[in-house]
Amino acid sequence: MKFLLLLLFLVASAGAQNPRPWPAEAVAENFDVRVLSEDRATGATTYQSPHFQMASDVRLPVSAVRDLAAVFEATRVAVRSIPLGLDAAPEPPMYRVMFFSDVGAYGAAGGAGGSGGFFNGREMLLLLPNLGIQKTTGGLTLAHQQHLFVLKHEVTHQIMGPWNRFLPPWLREGLAECIASTPYTRGRYTFSGWDAALRDYLLKWRKTKDQRSLRLIPAGELMALSGPQWQEQVSALAAYDHYNSAALLTHWFLHHDGHGDAAGLAEYFQTLTRRTPPPEALERSLLRGRTPERIEEELRTLCRKMALQIEAR
């Protein structure tokens, strides 16, 4: 059955060439949440929204879970509506999510070291403190509204589950960062003002308002990184520049390459699903005779337009 679904997915996606223009927005029509089960002794509780089942090792206020479910549901719509043909992939009956209140339990369940979220191919594992939700002696502290970008990034990985096996790390992480940077309010993504939104997102950790400098990983080096190499940087807590660089590179291919309609990136997705070797797919659909150094020049020009300063490495 899984093989048949994958075959149908590949056939459908192979024929989808940039199937639609960029939408103005992506809206979750319904993100109501209900409690499915609760262990009164431990507080472990399972919740469900229209497309997601969420199990937590602590009881969470339903209002907070509804906020999280709104991000889940809207991100699902957003990822499947951008003009890359991603909605050709089959969906599971229910996306499964597991919330953990401490890093030990998160790691024991398979959460990757140095991460706050991890999609293992079956369910999304999320560390609640990384979402601004922490256990204290007085109960729970909730600051999740300020940490929704973490959720937007991680859930993008889950929605893209069928595609992840085809994608190089820079594009997998870059797309998640681009979705995380997209303006969002209460179940609604707005697809406009991309450059300004990404600039603000990349500078979210700046110490002062006039600090606008970033370090970029050279495009050729970034595109050549393997999954284990990327994870080494994450585990060492040294991947900040990698995520920023992947976000900028993916953003450029989405909104500034060619006619700015993401056609090259859409073609790249289709080329990969036809089992084309990644280096050949990269050359044929994205580079198209250009060198990584030429792409990097384009990125630096874009950064200047976005009022970003690139630091020497």
Coordinates of C-alpha atoms in Angstrom, one line a residue:
M1 CA 0.0 0.0 0.0
K2 CA 2.8 2.4 0.9
F3 CA 4.6 1.6 -2.3
L4 CA 1.4 2.3 -4.3
L5 CA 0.9 5.6 -2.6
L6 CA 4.5 6.6 -3.3
L7 CA 4.1 5.6 -7.0
L8 CA 0.9 7.6 -7.4
F9 CA 2.7 10.5 -5.7
L10 CA 5.6 10.4 -8.0
V11 CA 3.4 10.1 -11.1
A12 CA 1.3 13.1 -10.0
S13 CA 4.2 15.2 -9.0
A14 CA 6.1 14.5 -12.2
G15 CA 3.3 16.2 -14.2
A16 CA 2.9 19.2 -11.9
Q17 CA 4.9 22.1 -13.3
N18 CA 4.5 25.1 -11.1
P19 CA 0.8 24.3 -10.8
R20 CA -0.5 27.7 -9.5
P21 CA 0.6 31.3 -8.8
W22 CA 1.6 32.4 -5.3
P23 CA -1.5 32.7 -3.2
A24 CA -2.3 35.9 -1.2
E25 CA -2.7 33.9 2.0
A26 CA -3.1 30.5 3.6
V27 CA -5.8 30.1 6.2
A28 CA -6.7 27.3 8.6
E29 CA -10.4 27.3 8.4
N30 CA -10.7 25.2 11.6
F31 CA -8.3 24.7 14.5
D32 CA -10.7 23.6 17.2
V33 CA -9.1 21.3 19.8
R34 CA -10.7 18.5 21.9
V35 CA -9.2 16.3 24.6
L36 CA -9.1 12.6 23.6
S37 CA -7.6 11.2 26.8
E38 CA -6.1 12.2 30.1
D39 CA -4.0 10.3 32.7
R40 CA -5.0 12.1 35.9
A41 CA -2.1 10.6 37.8
T42 CA 0.7 11.8 35.4
G43 CA -1.1 14.6 33.6
A44 CA -0.3 13.1 30.2
T45 CA -3.0 14.3 27.8
T46 CA -3.8 13.7 24.2
Y47 CA -5.5 16.4 22.1
Q48 CA -6.8 16.5 18.6
S49 CA -7.5 19.1 16.0
P50 CA -8.8 18.5 12.5
H51 CA -5.5 17.1 11.0
F52 CA -3.3 16.7 14.1
Q53 CA -3.2 14.4 17.1
M54 CA -1.0 15.8 19.9
A55 CA 0.2 13.8 22.9
S56 CA 1.8 15.7 25.8
D57 CA 3.5 14.3 28.9
V58 CA 1.9 17.2 30.9
R59 CA -1.5 18.7 30.8
L60 CA -1.6 21.9 28.9
P61 CA -4.4 24.6 28.9
V62 CA -6.7 23.9 26.0
S63 CA -6.4 27.6 25.0
A64 CA -2.6 27.1 24.6
V65 CA -3.0 23.9 22.6
R66 CA -5.5 25.7 20.4
D67 CA -2.8 28.4 19.7
L68 CA -0.4 25.6 18.8
A69 CA -3.0 23.8 16.7
A70 CA -3.7 27.0 14.7
V71 CA 0.0 27.0 13.7
F72 CA -0.1 23.3 12.8
E73 CA -3.2 23.6 10.7
A74 CA -2.2 26.9 9.0
T75 CA 1.3 25.6 8.2
R76 CA -0.2 22.5 6.6
V77 CA -2.3 24.8 4.3
A78 CA 0.7 27.1 3.6
V79 CA 3.2 24.4 2.7
R80 CA 0.7 22.6 0.4
S81 CA -0.4 25.8 -1.3
I82 CA 2.9 27.5 -2.3
P83 CA 3.6 27.0 -6.0
L84 CA 6.0 24.0 -5.8
G85 CA 3.5 21.2 -6.3
L86 CA 4.0 19.9 -2.7
D87 CA 0.3 19.0 -2.4
A88 CA 0.9 16.1 -4.8
A89 CA 2.2 14.2 -1.9
P90 CA -0.2 11.9 0.0
E91 CA -1.2 12.8 3.5
P92 CA -1.5 10.5 6.6
P93 CA -4.9 10.1 8.1
M94 CA -3.6 12.2 11.1
Y95 CA -0.3 14.0 11.7
R96 CA 1.1 12.9 15.0
V97 CA 2.9 15.2 17.4
M98 CA 4.5 14.5 20.8
F99 CA 5.2 17.2 23.4
F100 CA 7.9 16.7 26.0
S101 CA 8.3 18.9 29.1
D102 CA 12.0 18.0 29.7
V103 CA 15.0 17.4 27.5
G104 CA 15.7 14.0 29.0
A105 CA 12.4 12.5 27.9
Y106 CA 12.7 14.3 24.5
G107 CA 16.2 12.8 23.9
A108 CA 15.1 9.3 25.1
A109 CA 12.3 9.4 22.5
G110 CA 14.8 10.1 19.7
G111 CA 14.9 13.9 19.7
A112 CA 18.2 15.0 18.0
G113 CA 20.9 16.5 20.3
G114 CA 21.0 20.3 20.2
S115 CA 17.5 20.5 18.6
G116 CA 14.1 21.6 20.0
G117 CA 12.1 19.7 17.4
F118 CA 12.6 16.6 15.3
F119 CA 10.6 14.8 12.7
N120 CA 11.5 11.1 12.8
G121 CA 9.4 10.1 9.7
R122 CA 6.4 9.1 11.8
E123 CA 5.7 11.8 14.3
M124 CA 7.0 15.2 15.3
L125 CA 8.8 15.4 18.6
L126 CA 8.7 18.9 20.2
L127 CA 10.4 20.1 23.3
L128 CA 8.0 22.4 25.2
P129 CA 10.6 24.7 26.8
N130 CA 11.7 25.6 23.2
L131 CA 8.2 26.7 22.6
G132 CA 8.1 28.9 25.7
I133 CA 6.2 26.4 27.8
Q134 CA 7.9 25.3 31.0
K135 CA 7.0 23.5 34.2
T136 CA 7.7 25.4 37.4
T137 CA 6.9 24.7 41.1
G138 CA 3.9 26.9 40.6
G139 CA 2.6 25.1 37.5
L140 CA 3.3 26.0 33.9
T141 CA 4.7 29.2 32.5
L142 CA 3.4 30.1 29.0
A143 CA 5.3 32.3 26.6
H144 CA 4.5 30.4 23.5
Q145 CA 3.2 33.3 21.5
Q146 CA 6.8 34.6 21.3
H147 CA 8.1 31.2 20.1
L148 CA 5.7 30.3 17.4
F149 CA 8.4 30.6 14.7
V150 CA 10.0 27.5 16.2
L151 CA 6.8 25.6 15.7
K152 CA 6.3 27.0 12.1
H153 CA 9.8 25.7 11.2
E154 CA 9.4 22.2 12.7
V155 CA 5.9 21.6 11.5
T156 CA 7.0 22.4 7.9
H157 CA 9.4 19.4 8.2
Q158 CA 6.5 17.2 9.1
I159 CA 4.1 18.4 6.4
M160 CA 7.0 17.9 3.9
G161 CA 7.6 14.3 5.1
P162 CA 7.2 12.5 1.8
W163 CA 9.6 15.0 0.2
N164 CA 12.3 15.0 2.8
R165 CA 14.1 11.9 1.4
F166 CA 14.7 13.8 -1.9
L167 CA 15.9 17.1 -0.5
P168 CA 19.5 18.2 0.4
P169 CA 19.8 19.7 3.9
W170 CA 20.1 23.3 2.7
L171 CA 16.8 23.2 0.9
R172 CA 15.0 21.2 3.6
E173 CA 16.0 23.6 6.3
G174 CA 15.8 26.7 4.0
L175 CA 12.2 26.0 3.2
A176 CA 11.3 25.5 6.8
E177 CA 13.0 28.8 7.7
C178 CA 11.2 30.6 4.9
I179 CA 7.8 29.4 6.2
A180 CA 8.9 30.4 9.7
S181 CA 9.7 33.9 8.5
T182 CA 6.3 34.3 6.7
P183 CA 4.0 36.8 8.5
Y184 CA 1.5 34.8 10.6
T185 CA -1.5 35.8 12.8
R186 CA -3.9 33.4 14.5
G187 CA -4.2 30.6 11.8
R188 CA -3.4 32.8 8.9
Y189 CA -0.2 33.2 6.8
T190 CA 0.1 36.3 4.6
F191 CA 2.3 35.9 1.4
S192 CA 3.5 39.4 0.9
G193 CA 6.4 41.6 2.0
W194 CA 8.8 38.6 1.8
D195 CA 12.1 40.5 1.8
A196 CA 11.2 42.6 4.8
A197 CA 9.8 39.6 6.7
L198 CA 12.9 37.5 6.1
R199 CA 15.2 40.4 7.1
D200 CA 13.4 40.8 10.4
Y201 CA 13.4 37.0 10.9
L202 CA 17.2 36.7 10.3
L203 CA 17.8 39.6 12.7
K204 CA 15.5 38.3 15.4
W205 CA 18.4 37.7 17.8
R206 CA 20.2 41.0 17.2
K207 CA 21.4 42.7 20.4
T208 CA 20.8 46.3 19.1
K209 CA 18.4 47.7 16.5
D210 CA 21.2 48.9 14.3
Q211 CA 22.9 45.5 14.2
R212 CA 22.3 44.2 10.7
S213 CA 25.3 42.0 10.0
L214 CA 25.2 38.3 9.1
R215 CA 27.8 35.7 8.2
L216 CA 27.0 33.6 5.1
I217 CA 28.2 30.1 4.3
P218 CA 29.4 30.2 0.6
A219 CA 26.7 28.9 -1.6
G220 CA 28.8 26.1 -3.1
E221 CA 29.9 24.9 0.4
L222 CA 26.3 25.1 1.7
M223 CA 24.8 23.1 -1.2
A224 CA 27.5 20.4 -0.8
L225 CA 26.7 19.7 2.9
S226 CA 25.4 16.2 3.7
G227 CA 22.8 15.4 6.3
P228 CA 25.3 14.1 8.8
Q229 CA 27.5 17.2 8.3
W230 CA 24.6 19.5 8.9
Q231 CA 23.6 17.5 12.1
E232 CA 27.1 17.8 13.4
Q233 CA 26.8 21.6 13.4
V234 CA 23.4 21.4 15.1
S235 CA 24.7 19.1 17.8
A236 CA 27.6 21.4 18.4
L237 CA 25.2 24.4 18.6
A238 CA 27.2 25.9 15.7
A239 CA 24.5 25.9 12.9
Y240 CA 23.2 29.5 13.3
D241 CA 25.0 30.7 10.1
H242 CA 23.9 27.6 8.3
Y243 CA 20.2 28.2 8.9
N244 CA 20.5 31.9 8.0
S245 CA 22.4 31.0 4.8
A246 CA 19.9 28.3 3.8
A247 CA 17.0 30.7 4.4
L248 CA 18.6 33.4 2.2
L249 CA 19.5 31.0 -0.6
T250 CA 16.0 29.3 -0.6
H251 CA 14.3 32.7 -0.4
W252 CA 16.3 33.9 -3.5
F253 CA 15.3 30.8 -5.5
L254 CA 11.6 31.3 -4.4
H255 CA 11.2 35.0 -5.0
H256 CA 14.2 36.5 -7.0
D257 CA 15.5 33.8 -9.4
G258 CA 14.2 34.2 -13.0
H259 CA 10.7 35.8 -13.0
G260 CA 10.4 35.5 -9.2
D261 CA 7.7 32.8 -9.5
A262 CA 9.7 29.9 -8.0
A263 CA 9.6 28.0 -11.4
G264 CA 13.2 26.8 -11.2
L265 CA 12.7 25.5 -7.7
A266 CA 9.4 23.8 -8.7
E267 CA 11.2 22.1 -11.6
Y268 CA 14.0 21.0 -9.2
F269 CA 11.4 19.2 -7.0
Q270 CA 10.0 17.4 -10.0
T271 CA 13.5 16.5 -11.3
L272 CA 14.4 15.0 -7.9
T273 CA 11.3 12.9 -7.7
R274 CA 12.3 11.3 -11.0
R275 CA 15.3 9.8 -9.2
T276 CA 17.7 12.2 -11.0
P277 CA 21.0 12.3 -9.0
P278 CA 21.0 15.4 -6.8
P279 CA 24.1 17.0 -8.5
E280 CA 22.5 16.6 -11.9
A281 CA 19.1 18.0 -10.6
L282 CA 20.9 20.9 -9.1
E283 CA 22.7 21.8 -12.3
R284 CA 19.7 21.2 -14.6
S285 CA 17.0 23.0 -12.7
L286 CA 18.6 25.5 -10.3
L287 CA 22.1 26.5 -11.5
R288 CA 21.3 26.2 -15.2
G289 CA 24.9 26.9 -16.3
R290 CA 25.6 29.3 -13.5
T291 CA 28.3 28.6 -10.9
P292 CA 27.6 28.7 -7.1
E293 CA 29.9 31.7 -7.0
R294 CA 27.6 33.6 -9.4
I295 CA 24.6 32.7 -7.2
E296 CA 26.5 34.0 -4.2
E297 CA 27.0 37.3 -6.0
E298 CA 23.2 37.5 -6.5
L299 CA 22.7 36.8 -2.8
R300 CA 25.1 39.6 -1.8
T301 CA 23.2 42.0 -4.1
L302 CA 19.9 40.9 -2.5
C303 CA 21.4 41.4 1.0
R304 CA 22.4 45.0 0.1
K305 CA 18.8 45.7 -1.1
M306 CA 17.5 44.2 2.2
A307 CA 19.9 46.5 4.2
L308 CA 21.8 43.5 5.5
Q309 CA 25.6 43.6 6.0
I310 CA 27.6 40.5 5.2
E311 CA 30.5 39.8 7.6
A312 CA 33.8 38.3 6.3
R313 CA 34.3 34.7 7.4

